[in-house]
Amino acid sequence: MLYREAGQFKSSYAADQQIFPLRQDRIGMALLLVLAFVVVPLVGDQYWLSAILTPFLVFSLAALGLNILTGYAGQLSLGTAAFMAVGAFMAYNAELRIPYMPSLGSFVIGGLCAAAVGIVFGLPSLRIKGLYLAVATLAAQFFVLWAINRIGWFSNYSSSGVITAQRVELLGYDVVTPAGKYVLTLAIVSLMALAAKNLMRSETGRAFMAIRDMDVAASVIGIPMMKTKLLAFAISSFYCGVAGALYAYCYLGTVEPEAFTLELSFRILFMIIIGGVGSILGSFLGAAFITLFPIFLNLASKALEDALGMEMSHAVVSNTEVVIFGGLIIFFLIVEPNGLARLWQIAKEKLRLWPFPH
Amino acid sequence: MKVVLSVEGVSLAFGGVKALQDVSFDVAEHEIRAIIGPNGAGKSSMLNVLNGVYHPQKGTIRFRERVFQDMSPRRAAELGIARTFQNIALFKGMTVLDNIMAGRNLKMRCNFLQQALWLGAAKREELEHRRAVEEIIDFLEIQHVRRTPVGRLPYGLQKRVELGRALAAEPTLLLLDEPMAGMNVEEKQDMCRFILDVNDHYGTTIVLIEHDMGVVMDISSRVVVLDYGRKIADGSPDEVRSDPKVIDAYLGVAHA
Amino acid sequence: MSDLSFFLEVLAGGLLAGVMYALVALGFVLIYKASGVFNFAQGSMVFFAALTLVSLLERDWNFWLALAVTLVVMVVLGMLIERLVLRPLVNQPQITLLMATIGLTFVLEGLSQLAWGSQPHGLELGIPDVPIEWLSMRWNINISQFDLFAAAVAGVLVAVLALLFQKTRIGRALRAVADDHQAALAVGIPLQHIWALVWAVAGFVALVAGVMWGVRNGVQYALTFTALKALPVLILGGFESILGAIVGGLIIGASEKLAEVYLGPYVGGGIESWFAYVVALLFLLVRPEGLFGEKHIDRV
């Protein structure tokens, strides 16, 4: 009843091309943005802001980056964490070594360096695909981590390899409170998500999807293979690099190379599988799921402990979490390979008919 | 009769298999040229050579006065050669609209930064090309499925979408590989109509491979007949139909 | 100790480590050969097998009984995986199946540790891990008895599997299934039984690998990711070749160790973490189908 298209005719291509063609969607999005930008920072408590919402946003951005490469362009990557690491460490070095470098500038430099590394490790994609390409990205993952660990320059020759992110400042103001960091992260992530959406519904996005679906046909219609694949790696790695920088500056504070292991790469891959490959919304849904689920599980296990009067070791809980994640991956792949994003779409379609069944 | 494409002495072999042997023929501007022959005669291979997917060991291809030794699919697209495939080569994960828009890629000038920011230039370009693509969608009568993912469409409609994608590039030479395969009578009539309209309206030169002799006789101006990789006949549909070599190899004789 | 004998020792150590990799790679090859699925979870199957065996042994079970029970468990596990995970996904693209096996990896890891706990365990087989005396006495080369035993076991396993695939009726059926499912069905080969069989055999191979690795390195969680090293092995040897798994394993094992020892000091060490992958990457650029694999031709 509420969610109807009736009466909303599009009389121009411009109107048809909008990101949110339905008025109800536009209103919903506007409300969400107001909630996120204004209500949450005023009302939210420190723990939620700094330990849940900010990392959720950071991981959404990384998932977005991976989705661009794997979901849209079809190039499987297991090296996401390595690109994040490059972003974090290069942002640190940019801020450290370039005088008068503003924080946003060092984030961008972190992203650009990650993009460069992405291009280098994406070069094999010109000759190999699928699983073989995944191995190339594994090489990136292990090599980059080793390089950051061994080459002292990256961590400013600290003996432990740990770096402490400098203060973030924006137009002269120091961003130190959890609310401040949250809003900054939210702003950056929103803008980059918008840019990604624009990109994916333009020619670039079509070129990526063409390469994913049938690359021979893509080159027959004139799409340049090399340029397109490398662009996918570059843009994806840029997003992961900025996510890495945000990870260091707005969430963790102190960063060591061990924060960017293969397990993190897998985690982000899970986010896009569960959330939906080839979907911007899916990146957010998947990140939300994987960030919130352990918390939910903790609460559930505590409730169970209380109810049954026994204690469950931390190992049991974390192993259960791992089993459930793996199981969910398999479940989604069997039942709904397009993930939560598709389930959301189906829900909306049902809502359009509500209260009628069909 | 101005020759727009000429094939001279082309030979193509895969290991020991000789797909094409010393084939020569030409295609005049604005004509519809059919290539026919039994299965395995090398028809698809010929088309693949024309658009750079295969490289012949011998022979040359002359397109608009320029000689090409090594064509690549991308080069062919840039020169204005578009094609469809026997086993549909559409992008199954994209909608009909996106597939046809993808065919416009060589005409798009904006770089990715402009697209990401959706600035004036990028927006204008996207809408301008959308307009052009919608004309093709109207022409091919597929408006009702424009937002359907191509993988979900029936075979006949997929073939139409593939034609649309080829047309989106505004080609001067259109290569069609069995565009009617697997269609029923109605669909074939529609497809014939579309092909004739394209030739008529846009002046596109068309080379098509086809098994349905009725279609070939009706719409083509000249016919090339291949058998075991060699050309065995070349001429108007009537000439070819009554050529004894062609009857032996392919057409057969109607029994009384 | 002379340079040559040092070199030989490092080389031998590398080759024998390579045998270990090959054992894990064998499991991958089996499943890929028969079903076209790359079973990312092979490593966690190895871990699961080893952990089950070790835990039974620590509860003072008789060795042979424990081994037999673990074998049954692995075979059943293999068949369950085929039934619950792979069969529902039978027509999906390769990348989907790959991601499903990644999910499976995590399920198995978590289950193993839920069932048996997460502390590392040692495993003893009664063959001491000491240098072979006459080698170390005469030529000053230290090669562990156990490593040689593992190599012998691997050799026997490879020979048996190769014979199975090439000479028996079942082997022929397996190869037919790998080539073309539809055609195999058309000639009456029972697809489901074949796949169940293949996964069962893969489970068995995982057990052997698990036991060998367990003795060498102890049974611990890290085992799952060490299995990732099997990927470069497969790239070198070809995904479908049993012989390739051995040859690839030997090459990767040897080159990794040699690089670490001879190149490592110049760049601060730790090369082993990425060297194998970079070698695989370079190999991919030159010969993507591996030393023994078959070329893939994309038809339009």
Short mmCIF file of C-alpha atoms in Angstrom, two decimals, chain C residues 100-239:
data_model
loop_
_atom_site.label_atom_id
_atom_site.label_comp_id
_atom_site.label_asym_id
_atom_site.label_seq_id
_atom_site.Cartn_x
_atom_site.Cartn_y
_atom_site.Cartn_z
CA ALA C 100 31.78 -23.05 -1.30
CA THR C 101 34.89 -25.05 -0.55
CA ILE C 102 36.39 -21.99 1.13
CA GLY C 103 33.33 -21.91 3.37
CA LEU C 104 33.76 -25.64 3.92
CA THR C 105 37.34 -25.02 5.06
CA PHE C 106 36.12 -22.87 7.87
CA VAL C 107 33.36 -25.28 8.83
CA LEU C 108 35.83 -28.16 9.12
CA GLU C 109 38.36 -26.14 11.05
CA GLY C 110 35.79 -24.99 13.54
CA LEU C 111 34.26 -28.45 13.90
CA SER C 112 37.64 -30.10 14.41
CA GLN C 113 38.49 -27.77 17.21
CA LEU C 114 35.05 -27.91 18.75
CA ALA C 115 35.26 -31.68 18.81
CA TRP C 116 38.81 -32.14 19.94
CA GLY C 117 40.03 -28.85 21.40
CA SER C 118 42.53 -26.40 20.03
CA GLN C 119 45.86 -27.19 21.65
CA PRO C 120 48.65 -28.41 19.42
CA HIS C 121 49.43 -32.11 19.65
CA GLY C 122 52.45 -34.16 18.85
CA LEU C 123 52.18 -37.39 16.95
CA GLU C 124 54.50 -40.36 17.18
CA LEU C 125 54.68 -43.18 14.71
CA GLY C 126 57.59 -45.09 16.13
CA ILE C 127 59.99 -43.98 13.45
CA PRO C 128 62.46 -41.66 15.06
CA ASP C 129 63.20 -38.31 13.58
CA VAL C 130 66.94 -38.79 13.64
CA PRO C 131 69.52 -38.54 10.90
CA ILE C 132 70.33 -41.67 8.96
CA GLU C 133 73.56 -42.83 10.45
CA TRP C 134 75.61 -43.98 7.54
CA LEU C 135 74.78 -40.86 5.55
CA SER C 136 75.75 -38.54 8.31
CA MET C 137 78.86 -40.50 9.18
CA ARG C 138 80.25 -40.94 5.69
CA TRP C 139 79.19 -37.82 3.89
CA ASN C 140 78.23 -35.47 6.66
CA ILE C 141 74.70 -35.14 5.37
CA ASN C 142 71.82 -35.17 7.81
CA ILE C 143 68.62 -36.64 6.47
CA SER C 144 65.99 -37.73 8.88
CA GLN C 145 64.84 -41.36 8.86
CA PHE C 146 61.30 -40.22 9.20
CA ASP C 147 61.45 -37.96 6.18
CA LEU C 148 62.67 -40.86 4.10
CA PHE C 149 59.85 -43.01 5.41
CA ALA C 150 57.37 -40.29 4.45
CA ALA C 151 58.87 -40.15 0.99
CA ALA C 152 58.51 -43.89 0.64
CA VAL C 153 54.88 -43.76 1.74
CA ALA C 154 54.21 -40.96 -0.72
CA GLY C 155 55.84 -42.93 -3.47
CA VAL C 156 53.70 -45.97 -2.78
CA LEU C 157 50.55 -43.86 -2.62
CA VAL C 158 51.31 -42.15 -5.92
CA ALA C 159 52.05 -45.45 -7.59
CA VAL C 160 48.83 -47.01 -6.32
CA LEU C 161 46.74 -44.01 -7.37
CA ALA C 162 48.35 -43.79 -10.76
CA LEU C 163 47.69 -47.49 -11.32
CA LEU C 164 44.12 -47.03 -10.16
CA PHE C 165 43.47 -44.27 -12.65
CA GLN C 166 45.23 -45.78 -15.59
CA LYS C 167 44.61 -49.50 -15.36
CA THR C 168 41.38 -50.27 -13.58
CA ARG C 169 37.80 -49.99 -14.78
CA ILE C 170 36.98 -47.65 -11.93
CA GLY C 171 39.89 -45.46 -12.90
CA ARG C 172 38.61 -45.25 -16.44
CA ALA C 173 35.20 -44.30 -15.16
CA LEU C 174 36.78 -41.58 -13.03
CA ARG C 175 38.59 -40.14 -15.99
CA ALA C 176 35.45 -40.25 -18.09
CA VAL C 177 33.53 -38.37 -15.44
CA ALA C 178 36.24 -35.75 -15.24
CA ASP C 179 36.14 -35.20 -18.96
CA ASP C 180 32.42 -34.87 -19.55
CA HIS C 181 29.69 -35.51 -17.03
CA GLN C 182 26.88 -35.77 -19.55
CA ALA C 183 28.72 -38.20 -21.74
CA ALA C 184 29.64 -40.33 -18.75
CA LEU C 185 26.01 -40.47 -17.70
CA ALA C 186 25.09 -41.38 -21.25
CA VAL C 187 27.26 -44.48 -21.15
CA GLY C 188 25.81 -45.55 -17.85
CA ILE C 189 28.50 -44.53 -15.41
CA PRO C 190 26.88 -43.96 -11.99
CA LEU C 191 27.93 -40.36 -11.39
CA GLN C 192 26.90 -40.09 -7.76
CA HIS C 193 28.70 -43.28 -6.76
CA ILE C 194 31.83 -42.18 -8.56
CA TRP C 195 31.90 -38.83 -6.85
CA ALA C 196 31.28 -40.39 -3.47
CA LEU C 197 34.14 -42.75 -4.16
CA VAL C 198 36.47 -39.96 -5.19
CA TRP C 199 35.75 -37.91 -2.10
CA ALA C 200 36.25 -40.99 0.03
CA VAL C 201 39.63 -41.61 -1.54
CA ALA C 202 40.50 -37.96 -1.08
CA GLY C 203 39.60 -38.36 2.57
CA PHE C 204 41.98 -41.30 2.78
CA VAL C 205 44.78 -39.33 1.13
CA ALA C 206 44.08 -36.51 3.55
CA LEU C 207 44.56 -38.96 6.41
CA VAL C 208 47.93 -40.12 5.11
CA ALA C 209 49.02 -36.54 4.58
CA GLY C 210 47.71 -35.62 8.01
CA VAL C 211 49.66 -38.34 9.71
CA MET C 212 52.89 -37.44 7.94
CA TRP C 213 52.51 -33.73 8.58
CA GLY C 214 51.44 -34.37 12.14
CA VAL C 215 54.63 -36.19 12.95
CA ARG C 216 56.76 -33.64 11.18
CA ASN C 217 55.23 -30.44 12.47
CA GLY C 218 52.77 -31.39 15.15
CA VAL C 219 49.04 -31.27 14.70
CA GLN C 220 47.90 -27.71 14.99
CA TYR C 221 45.64 -25.15 13.43
CA ALA C 222 48.38 -23.75 11.21
CA LEU C 223 48.20 -26.98 9.23
CA THR C 224 45.14 -25.71 7.39
CA PHE C 225 46.90 -22.78 5.87
CA THR C 226 50.10 -24.63 5.16
CA ALA C 227 47.93 -26.57 2.77
CA LEU C 228 47.63 -23.41 0.73
CA LYS C 229 51.18 -24.17 -0.36
CA ALA C 230 49.68 -26.98 -2.36
CA LEU C 231 48.40 -24.37 -4.80
CA PRO C 232 51.81 -23.47 -6.22
CA VAL C 233 52.54 -27.20 -6.39
CA LEU C 234 49.46 -27.73 -8.51
CA ILE C 235 50.26 -24.84 -10.74
CA LEU C 236 53.65 -26.27 -11.49
CA GLY C 237 52.49 -29.81 -11.87
CA GLY C 238 49.16 -29.24 -13.52
CA PHE C 239 45.86 -29.58 -11.70
#
